[in-house]
Amino acid sequence: MVKDARAPGFREKWRQDVPVLYDWFFNHHLMWPSLSCRWGPVRAEHGAYSEQYAYISEQTDGTAPNTLLLANVAVAECDAVAPALLADFEEDDPTALVGVVKAVHHPGEVNRIRELPQFPQILATHTDGKDVFIWNMESQDDRRTPAPHTTGDAADKPSVPDLVLRGHTDVAQFALATAASDPFVLSGGTDCHVVLWGLQDHVSKASTDDSSELAAPVLHCRETFTGHRATVEDVQFSPTDARLFCSVGDDYCLLLWDTRHGTTPVNKVERAHNADVHCVDWSRLDDSYVLTGSADHSVRLFDRRKLPTAGHCAAVHSFKLHSDAVTCVQTRRGGTRQRGVCLAVRGTTG
């Protein structure tokens, strides 16, 4: 069983092991906690290091606006930093390797961020509401300093998203995905629905919704998919075909969908886990495999070629080393020689 990270001495031991666990590591202190972070495009290569954008959320206590940050990060090449220096950091201090370029005032806390692979400057975000927000981080105004002649409430007013995606009938907080080959956005919510939008539709179908508090153009969904009996916790597109996607939820189920076959699932695994299924990912190396994580503390691997139309299905493999709920799973993104760079954030309210 994996040792509890909250156990006495665990953090000190982890810090000692940083040079062994990672080729490169840095720590950057945030003013507020963060619920989501994503890599953006690489901006420049400089030999031993590169500059890459990162998107980071900040969840405040209400005394300041919730923000969506665009940061420039200096990413070192593997073995470019001496191992002894990797563990030499202060957890409560910022680092010069991260520089905030822009801040957007987000309407509500940012629960999840997803970038469009075709247009990495375009982000989709989930908050504690029914709508999905679309942001062009290149064209959005920087709200780190108030605009001229704005004071008080006007200075803290949320930024206006470039597009509002509408289709859920109840709160949709976390399940959010974008397709690799097309500008599609997928979302799941407490209404038990999986909802699909095509951002290319906004050219002909988007309208200004007079009821929108944000006064942003609204795009209604292409399709609403029904099959879950409880909150949809996570969704994921196939890495090779934007017409295929999967979803998991609090009904313990794993569902696979194909837009060519209507709005009901083509495959359904009842009791994929023995508790709520929190997360799912589709293998980038072999699209036959789907990975899931659950509140039952396990990670399971399914072969979609063996999934039933409806019913029970044994996992290809089950990993049972966690001592608590599994809230995120991710398959390897490339070949054996691909450099893996991870971004994770942990803020403190200080």
JSON list of N, CA and C in Angstrom, two decimals, residues 165-220:
[
{"chain": "A", "resi": 165, "resn": "LEU", "atom": "N", "xyz": [-20.81, 28.46, -24.09]},
{"chain": "A", "resi": 165, "resn": "LEU", "atom": "CA", "xyz": [-21.41, 27.23, -24.61]},
{"chain": "A", "resi": 165, "resn": "LEU", "atom": "C", "xyz": [-22.56, 26.82, -23.70]},
{"chain": "A", "resi": 166, "resn": "ARG", "atom": "N", "xyz": [-23.73, 26.66, -24.28]},
{"chain": "A", "resi": 166, "resn": "ARG", "atom": "CA", "xyz": [-24.93, 26.39, -23.50]},
{"chain": "A", "resi": 166, "resn": "ARG", "atom": "C", "xyz": [-25.57, 25.07, -23.95]},
{"chain": "A", "resi": 167, "resn": "GLY", "atom": "N", "xyz": [-26.02, 24.27, -23.00]},
{"chain": "A", "resi": 167, "resn": "GLY", "atom": "CA", "xyz": [-26.65, 23.00, -23.33]},
{"chain": "A", "resi": 167, "resn": "GLY", "atom": "C", "xyz": [-27.02, 22.17, -22.12]},
{"chain": "A", "resi": 168, "resn": "HIS", "atom": "N", "xyz": [-26.30, 22.37, -21.01]},
{"chain": "A", "resi": 168, "resn": "HIS", "atom": "CA", "xyz": [-26.61, 21.64, -19.78]},
{"chain": "A", "resi": 168, "resn": "HIS", "atom": "C", "xyz": [-27.86, 22.23, -19.12]},
{"chain": "A", "resi": 169, "resn": "THR", "atom": "N", "xyz": [-28.60, 21.38, -18.42]},
{"chain": "A", "resi": 169, "resn": "THR", "atom": "CA", "xyz": [-29.79, 21.82, -17.68]},
{"chain": "A", "resi": 169, "resn": "THR", "atom": "C", "xyz": [-29.52, 21.92, -16.19]},
{"chain": "A", "resi": 170, "resn": "ASP", "atom": "N", "xyz": [-28.32, 21.52, -15.77]},
{"chain": "A", "resi": 170, "resn": "ASP", "atom": "CA", "xyz": [-27.93, 21.62, -14.37]},
{"chain": "A", "resi": 170, "resn": "ASP", "atom": "C", "xyz": [-26.42, 21.86, -14.32]},
{"chain": "A", "resi": 171, "resn": "VAL", "atom": "N", "xyz": [-25.90, 21.99, -13.12]},
{"chain": "A", "resi": 171, "resn": "VAL", "atom": "CA", "xyz": [-24.49, 22.35, -12.93]},
{"chain": "A", "resi": 171, "resn": "VAL", "atom": "C", "xyz": [-23.56, 21.33, -13.60]},
{"chain": "A", "resi": 172, "resn": "ALA", "atom": "N", "xyz": [-22.55, 21.83, -14.29]},
{"chain": "A", "resi": 172, "resn": "ALA", "atom": "CA", "xyz": [-21.50, 21.00, -14.90]},
{"chain": "A", "resi": 172, "resn": "ALA", "atom": "C", "xyz": [-20.16, 21.55, -14.42]},
{"chain": "A", "resi": 173, "resn": "GLN", "atom": "N", "xyz": [-19.49, 20.82, -13.52]},
{"chain": "A", "resi": 173, "resn": "GLN", "atom": "CA", "xyz": [-18.32, 21.37, -12.84]},
{"chain": "A", "resi": 173, "resn": "GLN", "atom": "C", "xyz": [-16.98, 20.89, -13.37]},
{"chain": "A", "resi": 174, "resn": "PHE", "atom": "N", "xyz": [-16.88, 19.60, -13.73]},
{"chain": "A", "resi": 174, "resn": "PHE", "atom": "CA", "xyz": [-15.54, 19.05, -13.94]},
{"chain": "A", "resi": 174, "resn": "PHE", "atom": "C", "xyz": [-15.34, 18.35, -15.29]},
{"chain": "A", "resi": 175, "resn": "ALA", "atom": "N", "xyz": [-16.31, 17.56, -15.75]},
{"chain": "A", "resi": 175, "resn": "ALA", "atom": "CA", "xyz": [-16.11, 16.76, -16.96]},
{"chain": "A", "resi": 175, "resn": "ALA", "atom": "C", "xyz": [-15.99, 17.66, -18.19]},
{"chain": "A", "resi": 176, "resn": "LEU", "atom": "N", "xyz": [-14.80, 17.71, -18.78]},
{"chain": "A", "resi": 176, "resn": "LEU", "atom": "CA", "xyz": [-14.55, 18.61, -19.90]},
{"chain": "A", "resi": 176, "resn": "LEU", "atom": "C", "xyz": [-13.42, 18.04, -20.75]},
{"chain": "A", "resi": 177, "resn": "ALA", "atom": "N", "xyz": [-13.60, 18.07, -22.08]},
{"chain": "A", "resi": 177, "resn": "ALA", "atom": "CA", "xyz": [-12.57, 17.55, -22.99]},
{"chain": "A", "resi": 177, "resn": "ALA", "atom": "C", "xyz": [-12.65, 18.28, -24.31]},
{"chain": "A", "resi": 178, "resn": "THR", "atom": "N", "xyz": [-11.52, 18.29, -25.04]},
{"chain": "A", "resi": 178, "resn": "THR", "atom": "CA", "xyz": [-11.45, 18.83, -26.40]},
{"chain": "A", "resi": 178, "resn": "THR", "atom": "C", "xyz": [-10.86, 17.76, -27.30]},
{"chain": "A", "resi": 179, "resn": "ALA", "atom": "N", "xyz": [-11.27, 17.77, -28.57]},
{"chain": "A", "resi": 179, "resn": "ALA", "atom": "CA", "xyz": [-10.84, 16.75, -29.52]},
{"chain": "A", "resi": 179, "resn": "ALA", "atom": "C", "xyz": [-9.50, 17.12, -30.13]},
{"chain": "A", "resi": 180, "resn": "ALA", "atom": "N", "xyz": [-8.72, 16.08, -30.51]},
{"chain": "A", "resi": 180, "resn": "ALA", "atom": "CA", "xyz": [-7.39, 16.31, -31.07]},
{"chain": "A", "resi": 180, "resn": "ALA", "atom": "C", "xyz": [-7.44, 16.82, -32.50]},
{"chain": "A", "resi": 181, "resn": "SER", "atom": "N", "xyz": [-8.44, 16.39, -33.28]},
{"chain": "A", "resi": 181, "resn": "SER", "atom": "CA", "xyz": [-8.44, 16.68, -34.71]},
{"chain": "A", "resi": 181, "resn": "SER", "atom": "C", "xyz": [-9.43, 17.75, -35.15]},
{"chain": "A", "resi": 182, "resn": "ASP", "atom": "N", "xyz": [-10.43, 18.03, -34.31]},
{"chain": "A", "resi": 182, "resn": "ASP", "atom": "CA", "xyz": [-11.47, 18.99, -34.67]},
{"chain": "A", "resi": 182, "resn": "ASP", "atom": "C", "xyz": [-11.75, 19.90, -33.48]},
{"chain": "A", "resi": 183, "resn": "PRO", "atom": "N", "xyz": [-12.26, 21.12, -33.73]},
{"chain": "A", "resi": 183, "resn": "PRO", "atom": "CA", "xyz": [-12.56, 22.04, -32.62]},
{"chain": "A", "resi": 183, "resn": "PRO", "atom": "C", "xyz": [-13.86, 21.68, -31.90]},
{"chain": "A", "resi": 184, "resn": "PHE", "atom": "N", "xyz": [-13.89, 20.48, -31.33]},
{"chain": "A", "resi": 184, "resn": "PHE", "atom": "CA", "xyz": [-15.05, 20.00, -30.60]},
{"chain": "A", "resi": 184, "resn": "PHE", "atom": "C", "xyz": [-14.80, 20.12, -29.10]},
{"chain": "A", "resi": 185, "resn": "VAL", "atom": "N", "xyz": [-15.85, 20.45, -28.36]},
{"chain": "A", "resi": 185, "resn": "VAL", "atom": "CA", "xyz": [-15.79, 20.52, -26.90]},
{"chain": "A", "resi": 185, "resn": "VAL", "atom": "C", "xyz": [-16.86, 19.58, -26.35]},
{"chain": "A", "resi": 186, "resn": "LEU", "atom": "N", "xyz": [-16.49, 18.79, -25.34]},
{"chain": "A", "resi": 186, "resn": "LEU", "atom": "CA", "xyz": [-17.37, 17.80, -24.73]},
{"chain": "A", "resi": 186, "resn": "LEU", "atom": "C", "xyz": [-17.46, 18.09, -23.24]},
{"chain": "A", "resi": 187, "resn": "SER", "atom": "N", "xyz": [-18.66, 17.95, -22.67]},
{"chain": "A", "resi": 187, "resn": "SER", "atom": "CA", "xyz": [-18.86, 18.28, -21.26]},
{"chain": "A", "resi": 187, "resn": "SER", "atom": "C", "xyz": [-19.85, 17.31, -20.64]},
{"chain": "A", "resi": 188, "resn": "GLY", "atom": "N", "xyz": [-19.69, 17.07, -19.34]},
{"chain": "A", "resi": 188, "resn": "GLY", "atom": "CA", "xyz": [-20.64, 16.26, -18.58]},
{"chain": "A", "resi": 188, "resn": "GLY", "atom": "C", "xyz": [-21.02, 16.98, -17.31]},
{"chain": "A", "resi": 189, "resn": "GLY", "atom": "N", "xyz": [-22.21, 16.68, -16.77]},
{"chain": "A", "resi": 189, "resn": "GLY", "atom": "CA", "xyz": [-22.66, 17.41, -15.60]},
{"chain": "A", "resi": 189, "resn": "GLY", "atom": "C", "xyz": [-23.57, 16.61, -14.69]},
{"chain": "A", "resi": 190, "resn": "THR", "atom": "N", "xyz": [-24.11, 17.32, -13.68]},
{"chain": "A", "resi": 190, "resn": "THR", "atom": "CA", "xyz": [-25.01, 16.69, -12.72]},
{"chain": "A", "resi": 190, "resn": "THR", "atom": "C", "xyz": [-26.38, 16.40, -13.32]},
{"chain": "A", "resi": 191, "resn": "ASP", "atom": "N", "xyz": [-26.64, 16.88, -14.54]},
{"chain": "A", "resi": 191, "resn": "ASP", "atom": "CA", "xyz": [-27.89, 16.56, -15.22]},
{"chain": "A", "resi": 191, "resn": "ASP", "atom": "C", "xyz": [-27.83, 15.17, -15.88]},
{"chain": "A", "resi": 192, "resn": "CYS", "atom": "N", "xyz": [-26.70, 14.46, -15.68]},
{"chain": "A", "resi": 192, "resn": "CYS", "atom": "CA", "xyz": [-26.47, 13.10, -16.22]},
{"chain": "A", "resi": 192, "resn": "CYS", "atom": "C", "xyz": [-26.26, 13.11, -17.73]},
{"chain": "A", "resi": 193, "resn": "HIS", "atom": "N", "xyz": [-26.08, 14.27, -18.33]},
{"chain": "A", "resi": 193, "resn": "HIS", "atom": "CA", "xyz": [-25.93, 14.38, -19.78]},
{"chain": "A", "resi": 193, "resn": "HIS", "atom": "C", "xyz": [-24.47, 14.58, -20.17]},
{"chain": "A", "resi": 194, "resn": "VAL", "atom": "N", "xyz": [-24.14, 14.10, -21.37]},
{"chain": "A", "resi": 194, "resn": "VAL", "atom": "CA", "xyz": [-22.89, 14.44, -22.04]},
{"chain": "A", "resi": 194, "resn": "VAL", "atom": "C", "xyz": [-23.28, 15.34, -23.22]},
{"chain": "A", "resi": 195, "resn": "VAL", "atom": "N", "xyz": [-22.65, 16.51, -23.31]},
{"chain": "A", "resi": 195, "resn": "VAL", "atom": "CA", "xyz": [-23.05, 17.53, -24.27]},
{"chain": "A", "resi": 195, "resn": "VAL", "atom": "C", "xyz": [-21.89, 17.85, -25.20]},
{"chain": "A", "resi": 196, "resn": "LEU", "atom": "N", "xyz": [-22.19, 17.98, -26.50]},
{"chain": "A", "resi": 196, "resn": "LEU", "atom": "CA", "xyz": [-21.17, 18.20, -27.52]},
{"chain": "A", "resi": 196, "resn": "LEU", "atom": "C", "xyz": [-21.42, 19.51, -28.25]},
{"chain": "A", "resi": 197, "resn": "TRP", "atom": "N", "xyz": [-20.33, 20.29, -28.43]},
{"chain": "A", "resi": 197, "resn": "TRP", "atom": "CA", "xyz": [-20.37, 21.51, -29.24]},
{"chain": "A", "resi": 197, "resn": "TRP", "atom": "C", "xyz": [-19.29, 21.44, -30.32]},
{"chain": "A", "resi": 198, "resn": "GLY", "atom": "N", "xyz": [-19.56, 22.03, -31.46]},
{"chain": "A", "resi": 198, "resn": "GLY", "atom": "CA", "xyz": [-18.56, 22.25, -32.50]},
{"chain": "A", "resi": 198, "resn": "GLY", "atom": "C", "xyz": [-18.30, 23.74, -32.60]},
{"chain": "A", "resi": 199, "resn": "LEU", "atom": "N", "xyz": [-17.11, 24.18, -32.22]},
{"chain": "A", "resi": 199, "resn": "LEU", "atom": "CA", "xyz": [-16.85, 25.63, -32.17]},
{"chain": "A", "resi": 199, "resn": "LEU", "atom": "C", "xyz": [-16.94, 26.28, -33.55]},
{"chain": "A", "resi": 200, "resn": "GLN", "atom": "N", "xyz": [-16.77, 25.48, -34.60]},
{"chain": "A", "resi": 200, "resn": "GLN", "atom": "CA", "xyz": [-16.92, 26.04, -35.94]},
{"chain": "A", "resi": 200, "resn": "GLN", "atom": "C", "xyz": [-18.36, 26.47, -36.20]},
{"chain": "A", "resi": 201, "resn": "ASP", "atom": "N", "xyz": [-19.31, 25.96, -35.41]},
{"chain": "A", "resi": 201, "resn": "ASP", "atom": "CA", "xyz": [-20.71, 26.34, -35.60]},
{"chain": "A", "resi": 201, "resn": "ASP", "atom": "C", "xyz": [-20.99, 27.78, -35.22]},
{"chain": "A", "resi": 202, "resn": "HIS", "atom": "N", "xyz": [-20.10, 28.38, -34.43]},
{"chain": "A", "resi": 202, "resn": "HIS", "atom": "CA", "xyz": [-20.41, 29.72, -33.92]},
{"chain": "A", "resi": 202, "resn": "HIS", "atom": "C", "xyz": [-20.46, 30.76, -35.02]},
{"chain": "A", "resi": 203, "resn": "VAL", "atom": "N", "xyz": [-19.85, 30.46, -36.18]},
{"chain": "A", "resi": 203, "resn": "VAL", "atom": "CA", "xyz": [-19.86, 31.41, -37.29]},
{"chain": "A", "resi": 203, "resn": "VAL", "atom": "C", "xyz": [-21.29, 31.63, -37.79]},
{"chain": "A", "resi": 204, "resn": "SER", "atom": "N", "xyz": [-22.08, 30.52, -37.79]},
{"chain": "A", "resi": 204, "resn": "SER", "atom": "CA", "xyz": [-23.43, 30.62, -38.34]},
{"chain": "A", "resi": 204, "resn": "SER", "atom": "C", "xyz": [-24.53, 30.57, -37.29]},
{"chain": "A", "resi": 205, "resn": "LYS", "atom": "N", "xyz": [-24.21, 30.00, -36.09]},
{"chain": "A", "resi": 205, "resn": "LYS", "atom": "CA", "xyz": [-25.28, 29.76, -35.14]},
{"chain": "A", "resi": 205, "resn": "LYS", "atom": "C", "xyz": [-25.20, 30.57, -33.86]},
{"chain": "A", "resi": 206, "resn": "ALA", "atom": "N", "xyz": [-24.04, 31.16, -33.57]},
{"chain": "A", "resi": 206, "resn": "ALA", "atom": "CA", "xyz": [-23.91, 31.89, -32.31]},
{"chain": "A", "resi": 206, "resn": "ALA", "atom": "C", "xyz": [-24.81, 33.12, -32.33]},
{"chain": "A", "resi": 207, "resn": "SER", "atom": "N", "xyz": [-25.34, 33.45, -31.15]},
{"chain": "A", "resi": 207, "resn": "SER", "atom": "CA", "xyz": [-26.19, 34.63, -31.05]},
{"chain": "A", "resi": 207, "resn": "SER", "atom": "C", "xyz": [-25.92, 35.32, -29.73]},
{"chain": "A", "resi": 208, "resn": "THR", "atom": "N", "xyz": [-26.25, 36.59, -29.65]},
{"chain": "A", "resi": 208, "resn": "THR", "atom": "CA", "xyz": [-26.14, 37.31, -28.39]},
{"chain": "A", "resi": 208, "resn": "THR", "atom": "C", "xyz": [-27.38, 37.04, -27.58]},
{"chain": "A", "resi": 209, "resn": "ASP", "atom": "N", "xyz": [-27.20, 36.44, -26.41]},
{"chain": "A", "resi": 209, "resn": "ASP", "atom": "CA", "xyz": [-28.32, 36.07, -25.56]},
{"chain": "A", "resi": 209, "resn": "ASP", "atom": "C", "xyz": [-28.60, 37.23, -24.60]},
{"chain": "A", "resi": 210, "resn": "ASP", "atom": "N", "xyz": [-29.74, 37.84, -24.73]},
{"chain": "A", "resi": 210, "resn": "ASP", "atom": "CA", "xyz": [-30.06, 39.01, -23.90]},
{"chain": "A", "resi": 210, "resn": "ASP", "atom": "C", "xyz": [-30.09, 38.68, -22.42]},
{"chain": "A", "resi": 211, "resn": "SER", "atom": "N", "xyz": [-30.30, 37.39, -22.09]},
{"chain": "A", "resi": 211, "resn": "SER", "atom": "CA", "xyz": [-30.37, 37.00, -20.69]},
{"chain": "A", "resi": 211, "resn": "SER", "atom": "C", "xyz": [-29.00, 36.73, -20.09]},
{"chain": "A", "resi": 212, "resn": "SER", "atom": "N", "xyz": [-27.95, 36.74, -20.92]},
{"chain": "A", "resi": 212, "resn": "SER", "atom": "CA", "xyz": [-26.61, 36.47, -20.44]},
{"chain": "A", "resi": 212, "resn": "SER", "atom": "C", "xyz": [-26.07, 37.64, -19.65]},
{"chain": "A", "resi": 213, "resn": "GLU", "atom": "N", "xyz": [-25.67, 37.37, -18.41]},
{"chain": "A", "resi": 213, "resn": "GLU", "atom": "CA", "xyz": [-25.11, 38.43, -17.57]},
{"chain": "A", "resi": 213, "resn": "GLU", "atom": "C", "xyz": [-23.78, 38.93, -18.12]},
{"chain": "A", "resi": 214, "resn": "LEU", "atom": "N", "xyz": [-23.10, 38.10, -18.89]},
{"chain": "A", "resi": 214, "resn": "LEU", "atom": "CA", "xyz": [-21.77, 38.44, -19.37]},
{"chain": "A", "resi": 214, "resn": "LEU", "atom": "C", "xyz": [-21.81, 39.16, -20.72]},
{"chain": "A", "resi": 215, "resn": "ALA", "atom": "N", "xyz": [-22.97, 39.23, -21.35]},
{"chain": "A", "resi": 215, "resn": "ALA", "atom": "CA", "xyz": [-23.13, 39.89, -22.66]},
{"chain": "A", "resi": 215, "resn": "ALA", "atom": "C", "xyz": [-22.18, 39.30, -23.69]},
{"chain": "A", "resi": 216, "resn": "ALA", "atom": "N", "xyz": [-21.96, 37.99, -23.63]},
{"chain": "A", "resi": 216, "resn": "ALA", "atom": "CA", "xyz": [-21.09, 37.30, -24.58]},
{"chain": "A", "resi": 216, "resn": "ALA", "atom": "C", "xyz": [-21.94, 36.51, -25.57]},
{"chain": "A", "resi": 217, "resn": "PRO", "atom": "N", "xyz": [-21.44, 36.26, -26.78]},
{"chain": "A", "resi": 217, "resn": "PRO", "atom": "CA", "xyz": [-22.19, 35.42, -27.72]},
{"chain": "A", "resi": 217, "resn": "PRO", "atom": "C", "xyz": [-22.37, 34.01, -27.17]},
{"chain": "A", "resi": 218, "resn": "VAL", "atom": "N", "xyz": [-23.51, 33.41, -27.47]},
{"chain": "A", "resi": 218, "resn": "VAL", "atom": "CA", "xyz": [-23.87, 32.10, -26.94]},
{"chain": "A", "resi": 218, "resn": "VAL", "atom": "C", "xyz": [-23.97, 31.10, -28.08]},
{"chain": "A", "resi": 219, "resn": "LEU", "atom": "N", "xyz": [-23.37, 29.93, -27.89]},
{"chain": "A", "resi": 219, "resn": "LEU", "atom": "CA", "xyz": [-23.49, 28.84, -28.85]},
{"chain": "A", "resi": 219, "resn": "LEU", "atom": "C", "xyz": [-24.19, 27.67, -28.18]},
{"chain": "A", "resi": 220, "resn": "HIS", "atom": "N", "xyz": [-25.29, 27.22, -28.77]},
{"chain": "A", "resi": 220, "resn": "HIS", "atom": "CA", "xyz": [-26.02, 26.08, -28.22]},
{"chain": "A", "resi": 220, "resn": "HIS", "atom": "C", "xyz": [-25.44, 24.78, -28.77]}
]
